[in-house]
XYZ file of C-alpha atoms in Angstrom:
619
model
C -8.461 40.466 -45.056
C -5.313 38.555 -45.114
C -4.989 34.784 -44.785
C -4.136 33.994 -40.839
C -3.446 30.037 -41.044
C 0.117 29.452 -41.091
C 1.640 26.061 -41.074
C 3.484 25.836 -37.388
C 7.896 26.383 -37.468
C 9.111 22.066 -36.845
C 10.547 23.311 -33.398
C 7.303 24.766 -31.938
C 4.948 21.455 -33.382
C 7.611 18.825 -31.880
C 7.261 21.186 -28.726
C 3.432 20.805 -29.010
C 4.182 17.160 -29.456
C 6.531 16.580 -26.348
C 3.457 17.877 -24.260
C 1.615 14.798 -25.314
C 4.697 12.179 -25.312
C 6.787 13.227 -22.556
C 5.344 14.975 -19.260
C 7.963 14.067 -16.834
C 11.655 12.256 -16.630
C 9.855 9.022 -16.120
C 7.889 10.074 -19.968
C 11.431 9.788 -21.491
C 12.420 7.096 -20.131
C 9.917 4.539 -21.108
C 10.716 6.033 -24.347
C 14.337 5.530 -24.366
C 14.051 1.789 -22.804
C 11.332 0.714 -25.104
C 13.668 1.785 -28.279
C 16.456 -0.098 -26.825
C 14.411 -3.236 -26.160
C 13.446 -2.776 -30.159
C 16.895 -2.395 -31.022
C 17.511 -6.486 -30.193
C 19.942 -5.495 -27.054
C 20.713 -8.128 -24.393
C 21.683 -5.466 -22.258
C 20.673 -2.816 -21.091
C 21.603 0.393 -18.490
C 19.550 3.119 -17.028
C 21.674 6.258 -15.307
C 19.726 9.188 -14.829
C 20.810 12.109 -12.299
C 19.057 14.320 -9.745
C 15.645 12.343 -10.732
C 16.173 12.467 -14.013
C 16.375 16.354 -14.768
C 20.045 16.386 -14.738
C 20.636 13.324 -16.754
C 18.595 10.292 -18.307
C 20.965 8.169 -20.229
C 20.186 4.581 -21.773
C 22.758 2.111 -22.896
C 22.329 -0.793 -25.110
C 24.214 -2.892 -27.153
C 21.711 -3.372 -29.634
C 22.107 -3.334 -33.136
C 23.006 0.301 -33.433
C 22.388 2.962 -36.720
C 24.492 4.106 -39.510
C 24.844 7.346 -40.303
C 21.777 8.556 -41.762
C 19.530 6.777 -39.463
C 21.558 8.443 -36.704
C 20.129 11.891 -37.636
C 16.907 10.565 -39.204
C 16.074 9.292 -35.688
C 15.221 13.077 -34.831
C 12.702 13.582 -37.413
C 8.990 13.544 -36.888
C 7.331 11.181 -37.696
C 10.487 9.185 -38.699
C 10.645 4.930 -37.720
C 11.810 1.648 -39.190
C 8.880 0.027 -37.537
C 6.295 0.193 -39.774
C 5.934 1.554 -43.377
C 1.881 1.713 -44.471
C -1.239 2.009 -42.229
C -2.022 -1.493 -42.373
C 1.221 -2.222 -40.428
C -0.819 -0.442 -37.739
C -2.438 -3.809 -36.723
C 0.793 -5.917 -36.719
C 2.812 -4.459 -34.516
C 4.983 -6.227 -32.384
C 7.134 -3.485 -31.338
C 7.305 -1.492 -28.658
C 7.379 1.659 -30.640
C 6.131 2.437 -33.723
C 5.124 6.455 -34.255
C 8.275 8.094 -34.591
C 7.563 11.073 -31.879
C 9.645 10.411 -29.079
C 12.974 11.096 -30.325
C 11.804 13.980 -31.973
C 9.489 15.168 -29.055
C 12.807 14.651 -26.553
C 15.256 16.791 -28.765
C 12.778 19.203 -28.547
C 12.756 20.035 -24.524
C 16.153 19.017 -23.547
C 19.733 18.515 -24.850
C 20.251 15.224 -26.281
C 23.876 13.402 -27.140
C 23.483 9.840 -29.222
C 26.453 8.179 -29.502
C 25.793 5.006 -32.021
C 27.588 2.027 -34.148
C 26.047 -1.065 -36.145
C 28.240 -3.949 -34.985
C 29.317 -4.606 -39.060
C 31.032 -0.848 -39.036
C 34.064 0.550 -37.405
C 33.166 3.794 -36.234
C 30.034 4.855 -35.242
C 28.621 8.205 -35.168
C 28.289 11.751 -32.631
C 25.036 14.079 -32.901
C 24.573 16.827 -29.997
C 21.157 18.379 -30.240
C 19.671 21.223 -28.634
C 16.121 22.727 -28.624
C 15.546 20.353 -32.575
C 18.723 22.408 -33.880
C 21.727 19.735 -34.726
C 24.809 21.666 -33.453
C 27.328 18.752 -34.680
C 27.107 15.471 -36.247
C 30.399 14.078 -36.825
C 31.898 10.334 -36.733
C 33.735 8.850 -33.455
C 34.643 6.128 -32.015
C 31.895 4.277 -29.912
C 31.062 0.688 -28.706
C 28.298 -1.401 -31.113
C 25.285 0.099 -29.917
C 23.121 3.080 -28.881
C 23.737 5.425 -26.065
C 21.249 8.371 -25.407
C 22.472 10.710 -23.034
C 19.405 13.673 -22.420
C 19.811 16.328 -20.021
C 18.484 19.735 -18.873
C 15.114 18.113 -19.465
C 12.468 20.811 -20.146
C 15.110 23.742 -20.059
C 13.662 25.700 -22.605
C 9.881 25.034 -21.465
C 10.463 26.379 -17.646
C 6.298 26.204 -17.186
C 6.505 22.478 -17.573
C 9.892 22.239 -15.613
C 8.146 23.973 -12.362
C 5.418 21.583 -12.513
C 7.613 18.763 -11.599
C 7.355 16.924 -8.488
C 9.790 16.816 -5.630
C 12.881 14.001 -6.074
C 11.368 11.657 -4.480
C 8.125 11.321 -6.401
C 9.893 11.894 -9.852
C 11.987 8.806 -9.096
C 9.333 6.699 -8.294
C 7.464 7.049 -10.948
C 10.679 6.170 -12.899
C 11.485 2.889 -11.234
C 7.648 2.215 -12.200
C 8.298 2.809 -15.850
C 12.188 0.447 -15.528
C 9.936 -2.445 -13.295
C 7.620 -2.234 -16.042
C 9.980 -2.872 -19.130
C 12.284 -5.330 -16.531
C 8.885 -7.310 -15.958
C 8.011 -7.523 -19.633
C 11.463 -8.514 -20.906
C 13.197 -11.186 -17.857
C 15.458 -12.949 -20.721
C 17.387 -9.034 -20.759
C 19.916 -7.685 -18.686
C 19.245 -4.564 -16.948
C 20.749 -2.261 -14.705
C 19.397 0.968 -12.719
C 21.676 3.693 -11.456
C 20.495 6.951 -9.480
C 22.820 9.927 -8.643
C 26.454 6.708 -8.506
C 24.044 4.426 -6.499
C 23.037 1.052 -8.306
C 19.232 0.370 -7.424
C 18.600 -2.398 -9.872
C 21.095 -5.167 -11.036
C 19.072 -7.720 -12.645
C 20.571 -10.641 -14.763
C 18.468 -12.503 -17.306
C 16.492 -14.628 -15.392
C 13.026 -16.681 -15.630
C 9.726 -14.430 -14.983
C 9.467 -15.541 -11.741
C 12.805 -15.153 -10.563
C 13.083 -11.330 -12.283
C 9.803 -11.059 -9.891
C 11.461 -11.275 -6.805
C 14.731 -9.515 -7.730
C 12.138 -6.165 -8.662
C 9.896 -6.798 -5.114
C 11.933 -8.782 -3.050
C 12.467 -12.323 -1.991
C 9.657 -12.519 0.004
C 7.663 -12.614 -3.157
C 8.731 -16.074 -3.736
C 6.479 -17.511 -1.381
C 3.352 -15.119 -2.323
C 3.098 -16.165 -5.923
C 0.395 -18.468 -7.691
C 1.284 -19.651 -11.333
C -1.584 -19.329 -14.213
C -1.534 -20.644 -17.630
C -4.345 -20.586 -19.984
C -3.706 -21.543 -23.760
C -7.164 -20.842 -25.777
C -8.034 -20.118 -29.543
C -8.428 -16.278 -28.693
C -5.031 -15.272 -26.388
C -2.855 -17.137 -24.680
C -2.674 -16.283 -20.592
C 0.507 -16.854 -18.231
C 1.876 -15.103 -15.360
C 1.727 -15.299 -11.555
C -1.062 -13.913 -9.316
C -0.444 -13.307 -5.512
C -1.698 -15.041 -2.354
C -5.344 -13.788 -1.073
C -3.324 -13.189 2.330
C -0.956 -11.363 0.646
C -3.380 -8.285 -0.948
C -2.532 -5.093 -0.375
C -4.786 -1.658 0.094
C -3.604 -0.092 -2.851
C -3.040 -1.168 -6.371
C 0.263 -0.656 -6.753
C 1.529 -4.156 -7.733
C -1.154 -5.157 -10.656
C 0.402 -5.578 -14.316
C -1.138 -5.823 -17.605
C 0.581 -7.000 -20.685
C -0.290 -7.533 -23.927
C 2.306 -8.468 -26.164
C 4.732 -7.591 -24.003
C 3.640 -3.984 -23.827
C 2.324 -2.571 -20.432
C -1.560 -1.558 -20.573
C -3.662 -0.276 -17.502
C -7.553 -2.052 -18.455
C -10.006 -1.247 -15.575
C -12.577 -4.301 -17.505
C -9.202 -6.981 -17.721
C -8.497 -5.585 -14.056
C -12.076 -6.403 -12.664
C -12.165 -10.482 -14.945
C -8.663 -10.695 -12.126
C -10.644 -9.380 -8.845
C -14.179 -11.533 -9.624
C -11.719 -14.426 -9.188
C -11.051 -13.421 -5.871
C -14.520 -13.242 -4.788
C -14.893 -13.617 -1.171
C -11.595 -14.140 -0.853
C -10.255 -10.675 -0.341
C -11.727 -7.915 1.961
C -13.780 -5.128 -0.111
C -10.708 -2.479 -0.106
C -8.103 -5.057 -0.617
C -6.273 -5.405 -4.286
C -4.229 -8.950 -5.137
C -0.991 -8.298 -6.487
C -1.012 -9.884 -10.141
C 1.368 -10.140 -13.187
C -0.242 -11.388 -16.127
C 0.909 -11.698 -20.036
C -1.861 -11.834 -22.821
C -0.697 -12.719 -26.210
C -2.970 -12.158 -28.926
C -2.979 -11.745 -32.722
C -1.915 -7.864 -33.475
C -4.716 -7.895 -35.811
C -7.127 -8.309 -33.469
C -6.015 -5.498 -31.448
C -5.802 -1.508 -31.937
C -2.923 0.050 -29.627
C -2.789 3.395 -31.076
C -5.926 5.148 -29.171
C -3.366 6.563 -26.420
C -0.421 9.007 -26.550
C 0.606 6.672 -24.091
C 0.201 3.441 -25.883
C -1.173 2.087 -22.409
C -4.608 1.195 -23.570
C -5.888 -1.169 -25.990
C -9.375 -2.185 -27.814
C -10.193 -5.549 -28.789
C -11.982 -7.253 -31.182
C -13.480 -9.983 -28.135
C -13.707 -8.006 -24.958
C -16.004 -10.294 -22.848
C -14.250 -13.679 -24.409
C -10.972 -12.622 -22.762
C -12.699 -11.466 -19.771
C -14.232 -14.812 -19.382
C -10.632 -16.534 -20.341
C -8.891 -14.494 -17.237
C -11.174 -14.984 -15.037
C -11.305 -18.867 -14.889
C -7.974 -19.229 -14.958
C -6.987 -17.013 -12.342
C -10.282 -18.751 -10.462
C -8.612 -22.510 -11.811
C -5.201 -21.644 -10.406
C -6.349 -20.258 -6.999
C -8.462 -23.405 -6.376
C -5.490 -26.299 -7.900
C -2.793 -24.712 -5.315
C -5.407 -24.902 -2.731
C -5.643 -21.658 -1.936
C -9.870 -21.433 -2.113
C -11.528 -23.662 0.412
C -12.791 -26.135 -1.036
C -15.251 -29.620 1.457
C -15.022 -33.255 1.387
C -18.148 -34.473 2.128
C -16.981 -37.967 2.324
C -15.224 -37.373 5.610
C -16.271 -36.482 8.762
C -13.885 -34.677 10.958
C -15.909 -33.318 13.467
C -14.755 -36.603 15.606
C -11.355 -37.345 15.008
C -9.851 -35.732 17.765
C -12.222 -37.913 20.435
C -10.870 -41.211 18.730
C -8.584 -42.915 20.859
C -5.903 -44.921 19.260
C -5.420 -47.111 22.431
C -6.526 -51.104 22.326
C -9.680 -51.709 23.448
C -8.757 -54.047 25.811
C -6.362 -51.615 27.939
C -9.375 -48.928 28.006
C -10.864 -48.768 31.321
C -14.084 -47.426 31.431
C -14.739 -44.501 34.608
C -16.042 -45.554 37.642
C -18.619 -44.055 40.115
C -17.209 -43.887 44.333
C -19.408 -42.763 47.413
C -19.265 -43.110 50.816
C -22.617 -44.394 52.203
C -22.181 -43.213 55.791
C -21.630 -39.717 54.962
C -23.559 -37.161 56.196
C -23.897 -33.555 55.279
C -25.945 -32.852 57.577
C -23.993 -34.112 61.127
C -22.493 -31.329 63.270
C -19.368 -32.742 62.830
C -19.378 -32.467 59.427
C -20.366 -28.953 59.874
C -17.876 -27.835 62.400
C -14.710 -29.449 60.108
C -16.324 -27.302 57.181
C -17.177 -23.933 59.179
C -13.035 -24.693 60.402
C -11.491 -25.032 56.995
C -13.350 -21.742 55.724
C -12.129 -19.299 58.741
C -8.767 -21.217 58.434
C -8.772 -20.554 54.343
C -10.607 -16.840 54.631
C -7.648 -15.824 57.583
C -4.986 -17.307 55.547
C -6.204 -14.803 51.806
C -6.670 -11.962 53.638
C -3.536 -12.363 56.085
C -1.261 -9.318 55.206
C 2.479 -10.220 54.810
C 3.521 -7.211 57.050
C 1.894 -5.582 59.826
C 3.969 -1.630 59.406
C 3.789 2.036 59.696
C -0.210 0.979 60.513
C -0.500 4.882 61.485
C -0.231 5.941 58.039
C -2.832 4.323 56.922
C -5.609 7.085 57.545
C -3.141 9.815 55.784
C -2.935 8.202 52.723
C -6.688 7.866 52.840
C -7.272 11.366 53.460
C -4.610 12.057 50.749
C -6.068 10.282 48.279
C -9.691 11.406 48.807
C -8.095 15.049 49.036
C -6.862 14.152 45.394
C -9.929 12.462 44.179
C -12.148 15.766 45.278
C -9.379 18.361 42.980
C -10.018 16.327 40.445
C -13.560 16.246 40.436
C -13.983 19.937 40.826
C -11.534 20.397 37.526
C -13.814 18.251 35.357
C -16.143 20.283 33.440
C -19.064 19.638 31.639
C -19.086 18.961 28.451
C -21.671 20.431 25.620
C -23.138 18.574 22.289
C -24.916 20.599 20.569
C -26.761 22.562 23.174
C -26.419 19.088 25.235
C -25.036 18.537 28.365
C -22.657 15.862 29.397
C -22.329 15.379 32.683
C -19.118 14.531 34.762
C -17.188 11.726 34.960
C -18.815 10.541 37.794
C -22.521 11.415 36.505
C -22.047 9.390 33.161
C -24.319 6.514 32.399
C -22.409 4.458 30.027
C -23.166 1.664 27.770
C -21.553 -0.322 24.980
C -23.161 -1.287 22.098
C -21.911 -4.743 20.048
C -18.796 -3.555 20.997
C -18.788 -1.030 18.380
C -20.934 1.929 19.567
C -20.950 3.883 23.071
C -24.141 4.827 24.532
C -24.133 7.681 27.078
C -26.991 8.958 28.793
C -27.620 12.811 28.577
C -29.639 15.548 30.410
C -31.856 15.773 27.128
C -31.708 12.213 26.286
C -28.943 10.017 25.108
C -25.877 10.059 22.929
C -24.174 7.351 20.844
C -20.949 7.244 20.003
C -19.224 5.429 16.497
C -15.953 4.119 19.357
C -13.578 2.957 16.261
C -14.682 7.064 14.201
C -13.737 8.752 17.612
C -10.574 6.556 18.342
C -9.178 7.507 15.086
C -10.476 11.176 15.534
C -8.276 11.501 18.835
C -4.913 9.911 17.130
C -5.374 11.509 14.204
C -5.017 15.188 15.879
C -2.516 14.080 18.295
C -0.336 12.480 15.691
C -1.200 16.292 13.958
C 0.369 17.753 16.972
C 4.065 15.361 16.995
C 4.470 16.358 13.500
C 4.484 19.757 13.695
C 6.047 19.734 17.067
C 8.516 16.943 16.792
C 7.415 15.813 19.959
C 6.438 11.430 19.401
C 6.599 9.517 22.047
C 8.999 6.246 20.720
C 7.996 2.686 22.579
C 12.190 0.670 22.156
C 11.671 -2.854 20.718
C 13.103 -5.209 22.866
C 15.207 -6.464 19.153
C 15.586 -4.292 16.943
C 14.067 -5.536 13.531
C 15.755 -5.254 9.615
C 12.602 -4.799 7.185
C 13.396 -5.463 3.679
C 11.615 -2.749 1.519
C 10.816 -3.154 -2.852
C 12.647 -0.419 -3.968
C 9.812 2.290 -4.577
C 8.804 1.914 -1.282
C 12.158 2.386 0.111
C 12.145 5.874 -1.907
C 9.408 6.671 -0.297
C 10.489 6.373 3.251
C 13.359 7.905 2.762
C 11.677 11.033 1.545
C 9.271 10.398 4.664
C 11.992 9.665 7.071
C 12.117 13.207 9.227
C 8.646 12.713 9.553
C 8.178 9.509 10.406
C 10.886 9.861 13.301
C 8.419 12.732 14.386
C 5.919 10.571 14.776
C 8.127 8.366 16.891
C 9.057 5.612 14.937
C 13.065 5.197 15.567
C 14.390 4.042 11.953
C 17.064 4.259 10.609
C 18.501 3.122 6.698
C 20.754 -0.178 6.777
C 22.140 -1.175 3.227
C 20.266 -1.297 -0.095
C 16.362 -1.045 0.083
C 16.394 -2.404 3.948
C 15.678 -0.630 7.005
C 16.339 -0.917 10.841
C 13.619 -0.558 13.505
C 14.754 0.565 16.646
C 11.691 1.780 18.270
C 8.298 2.592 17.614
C 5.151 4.843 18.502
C 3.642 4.170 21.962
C 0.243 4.359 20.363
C 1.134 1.160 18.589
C 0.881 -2.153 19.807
C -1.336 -4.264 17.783
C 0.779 -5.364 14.720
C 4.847 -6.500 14.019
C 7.160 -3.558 12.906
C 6.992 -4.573 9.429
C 3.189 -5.302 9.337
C 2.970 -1.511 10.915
C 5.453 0.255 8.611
C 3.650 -1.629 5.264
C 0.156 -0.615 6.567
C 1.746 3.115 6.634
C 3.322 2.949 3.044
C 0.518 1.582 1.559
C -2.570 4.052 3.195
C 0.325 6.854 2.211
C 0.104 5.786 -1.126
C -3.115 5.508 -1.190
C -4.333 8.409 0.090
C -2.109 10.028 -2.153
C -3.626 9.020 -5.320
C -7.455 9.533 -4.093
C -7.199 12.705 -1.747
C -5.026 15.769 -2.313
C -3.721 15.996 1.373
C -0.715 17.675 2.357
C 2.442 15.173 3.674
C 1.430 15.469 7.415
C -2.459 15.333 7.045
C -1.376 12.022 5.257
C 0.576 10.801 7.181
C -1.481 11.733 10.547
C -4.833 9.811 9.243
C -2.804 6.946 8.022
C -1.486 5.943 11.139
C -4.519 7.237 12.723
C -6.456 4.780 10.923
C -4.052 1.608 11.326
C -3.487 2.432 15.441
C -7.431 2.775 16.223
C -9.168 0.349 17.955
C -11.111 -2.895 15.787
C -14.676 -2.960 15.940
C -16.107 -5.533 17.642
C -13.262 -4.088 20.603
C -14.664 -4.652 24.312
C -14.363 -1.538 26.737
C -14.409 -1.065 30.268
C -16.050 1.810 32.061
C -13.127 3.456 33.009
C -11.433 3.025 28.664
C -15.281 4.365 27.490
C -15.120 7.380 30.026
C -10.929 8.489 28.714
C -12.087 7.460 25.478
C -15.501 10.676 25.697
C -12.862 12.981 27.690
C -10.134 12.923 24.950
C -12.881 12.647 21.903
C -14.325 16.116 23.387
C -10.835 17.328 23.980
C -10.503 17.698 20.423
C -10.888 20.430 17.842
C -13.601 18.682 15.499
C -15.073 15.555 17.490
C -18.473 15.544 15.770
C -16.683 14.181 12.376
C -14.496 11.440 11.529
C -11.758 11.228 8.950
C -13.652 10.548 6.444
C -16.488 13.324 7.055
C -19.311 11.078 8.482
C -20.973 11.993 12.081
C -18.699 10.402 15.121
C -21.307 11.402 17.350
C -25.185 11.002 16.852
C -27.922 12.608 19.744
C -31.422 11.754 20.558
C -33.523 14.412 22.371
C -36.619 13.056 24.651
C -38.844 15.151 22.268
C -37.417 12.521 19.404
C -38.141 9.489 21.697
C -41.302 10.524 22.696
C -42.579 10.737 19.090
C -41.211 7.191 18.398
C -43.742 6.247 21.041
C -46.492 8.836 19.928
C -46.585 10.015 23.023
């Protein structure tokens, strides 16, 4: 039998390779960023086309390659960051393997224009699919600029699984705010399809902050700074009223590199304990600096996660400085049992000699009981009882009976159109025949013919919008509620993206928005069903539960969006009902197409048969 191992062609293991290093647009680009931030550039620009599978390019006026390092830069395994193993645990760079470039030229057609500052002409390689079709010299400014496109045009498999536009661009304005974040003393610039997104000068971390999220950061950020023996901590963490229901705003560096730590993550939220509601994340942006020898970063294709020598040490660390920062702005509550305030508004700060103490009058000839008395009183009340009940106009008196009838006539159609309604073999009888009752304003008892039903009120709220807001989106048919002025949101720039891919929808639902300069929208009118929160509360609370829902259910874009707004337009618990709300509220939760189970799959509805009750009792 013939020997079958056979050591793999270069193209097909640096195609094996990209698999691992790149998986999308936003793949290459943290690739092509990180090298430029090694490359000791000042400033840098992103350009990338039709979300990046047109065109990613990166240009930096970094120190540039001669060249042989031009075309070395395409090898495998081929780097000027580290020479011998041991160099594995003192790294400082971003990069360090010598994949990507290799990985990149594999999938895609790649141009590198580059010049070292000390030479005068600088040097042209086009590759396509790992083959160099030319290298030649040319004349270039002192730096690098990698121009990729076609991305994945030879591995159409990978190409189809590719997001829509929207979702591919997001996830590269992740991987810029990332690097941007990590490196505020640089100069970088983001361009999509001749738009600029990002301009951001070289700026203090705070500052490069609120240029990435938006000025209204400023005001939701906490400093913390924590110098120890083991790392050394600094960053900002948000505002406890600021939190947000997904985790899209949390950042983890370590040595300037972005890492994603679920243990690091949980030292941040056990600072916020009791601060923050159960499904509510703090936004946080936090450097660690540590010894590189005391680290390993190359357990992860990735390079986003990270062992350490002293886990729980650096847990502890984080924790009580995030906890020591929240409580010396003042942002935990904190007593003073020195003082008592429970009187200072009943001090009076007049002198005590202009206070005049209240005085007690009576008339001691009065009697209740004298008929005159009596008479004045019985007077006054005719006199007071005539004048409430006096109408203003005394007309058309003979039409009073025929609206009467009219009414009645109405009253009886309607009761003969109401039908009864069955719960599981139950009967629920008509409007008029309910016995309703609320529970702590959170549950709806209704007597049955069987026994008795109770009803989850917030479940079967959310139920009913949720398949009505179904309905406008496939019929285009939401009702819009005009703000009396209209309101201009400002958006970070990811969530802008994402409206705008939402937009069509969103005006289904009957939210009347419209786009008004960079990252900021108008709101013109909203959906009647909302009325509890601001525009900009209402349109946040539908960005974030789209996002969320996104990452932990697989739900197509209306189901989404339906049980997101669903969710934020139901009623509180804890939310007071008349008799006439509870009896719509049972009509239009039976009017539906599933109302035994809520959104999230648990009973709405719950019955009790006699038989039941009378076993409670043993009878």
């Amino acid at each position: 039998m013939s020997d079958i191992i056979r050591l793999l062609p270069d193209a097909v293991a640096n195609q094996i390779a990209a698999g691992e290093v790149v998986q999308r647009p936003a793949s290459a680009v943290k690739e092509l960023l990180e090298n430029a931030v090694d490359s000791g550039a000042d400033k840098i620009q992103l350009i990338i086309k039709d979300a990046g599978k047109a065109l990613i390019q990166v240009i930096d006026n970094g120190c540039g390659m001669s060249f042989t390092d031009a075309r070395m830069c395409f090898e495998r395994h081929a780097t000027s960051k580290i020479r011998k193993a041991d160099d594995l645990f003192a790294i400082r760079t971003m990069g360090f393997r010598g994949e990507a470039m290799a990985s990149i030229a594999a999938i895609a057609q790649v141009e590198l224009k580059t010049r070292r500052h000390e030479d005068e002409l600088g040097t042209h390689i086009y590759i396509e699919a790992s083959e160099v079709i030319s290298q030649e010299p040319c004349a270039t400014s002192a730096g690098t600029s990698v121009c990729i496109k076609n991305l994945f045009y030879n591995t159409p498999a990978r190409r189809n699984f590719l997001k829509g536009n929207s979702i591919e661009t997001r996830h590269i304005i992740d991987e810029f705010q990332r690097v941007a974040l990590a490196n505020p003393q640089l100069y970088f610039t983001l361009h999509h399809d001749g738009q600029e997104v990002f301009h951001l000068p070289a700026v203090s971390l705070k500052q490069r902050i609120v240029h990435l999220f938006g000025s209204n950061y400023n005001q939701k950020l906490v400093p913390v700074q924590e110098d120890t023996s083991i790392i050394k901590l600094e960053g900002f963490v948000g505002k406890p009223e600021f939190a947000r229901k997904t985790r899209g705003e949390q950042f983890f560096f370590v040595n300037n590199r972005f890492i994603r730590d679920n243990y690091l993550n949980h030292a941040v939220t056990s600072a916020f304990e009791e601060l923050l509601q159960d499904d509510s994340f703090p936004l946080y942006v936090l450097f660690i600096s540590i010894d590189p020898g005391k680290i390993d970063i190359n357990v992860h294709p990735t390079k986003t996660e990270i062992k350490y020598q002293d886990e729980k040490a650096i847990y502890a660390i984080i924790r009580s400085a995030v906890k020591r920062s929240l409580g010396q702005y003042n942002i935990t509550p904190s007593l003073n049992f020195d003082q008592e305030t429970g009187f200072d508004q009943m001090i009076s700060h007049k002198p005590l000699d202009q206070i005049i103490p209240p005085g007690i009058k009576f008339n001691p000839d009065f009697n209740p009981f004298s008929e005159e008395v009596k008479t004045v009183s019985d007077k006054a009340f005719i006199r007071s009882t005539a004048e409430r009940h006096k109408p203003d106009f005394v007309q058309n008196w003979d039409t009073l009976y025929a609206i009467t009838q009219e009414k009645i006539a109405e009253q009886q159609e309607i009761d003969t159109q109401q039908r009864q309604i069955i719960v599981d073999n139950l009967t629920l009888g008509k409007t008029s025949e309910r016995q309703l009752f609320q529970i702590h304003n959170r549950f709806i008892l209704s007597q049955i013919k069987s026994g008795f039903m109770l009803i989850d009120q917030q479940a079967a709220h959310e139920r009913i919008l949720y398949e009505r807001f179904l309905l406008q989106l496939e019929n285009h048919s939401g009702v819009s509620q005009q703000t009396l002025f209209p309101q201009s949101i400002g958006l970070s720039t990811s969530d802008f993206e994402l409206l705008k891919s939402l937009l069509t929808d969103v005006r289904a639902l009957g939210f009347d928005i419209r786009e008004f300069g960079k990252n900021t929208v108008i709101v013109e009118g909203i959906p009647a069903e909302l009325t509890k929160a601001s525009e900009n509360e209402m349109l946040e609370k539908l960005l974030e539960g789209f996002k969320n829902n996104q990452s932990a259910l697989k739900l197509s874009k209306h189901d989404n969006l339906a049980r997101t707004l669903a969710k934020n337009a139901a009623v509180n618990p804890g939310t007071k009902f008349s008799l006439e709300e509870m009896n719509q509220l049972i009509d239009q939760l039976f009017a539906c197409q599933m109302p035994n189970v809520s959104l999230s799959g648990k009973p709405v509805i719950i019955t009790y048969t006699l038989e039941e009750i009378f076993q409670k009792f043993d009878r």
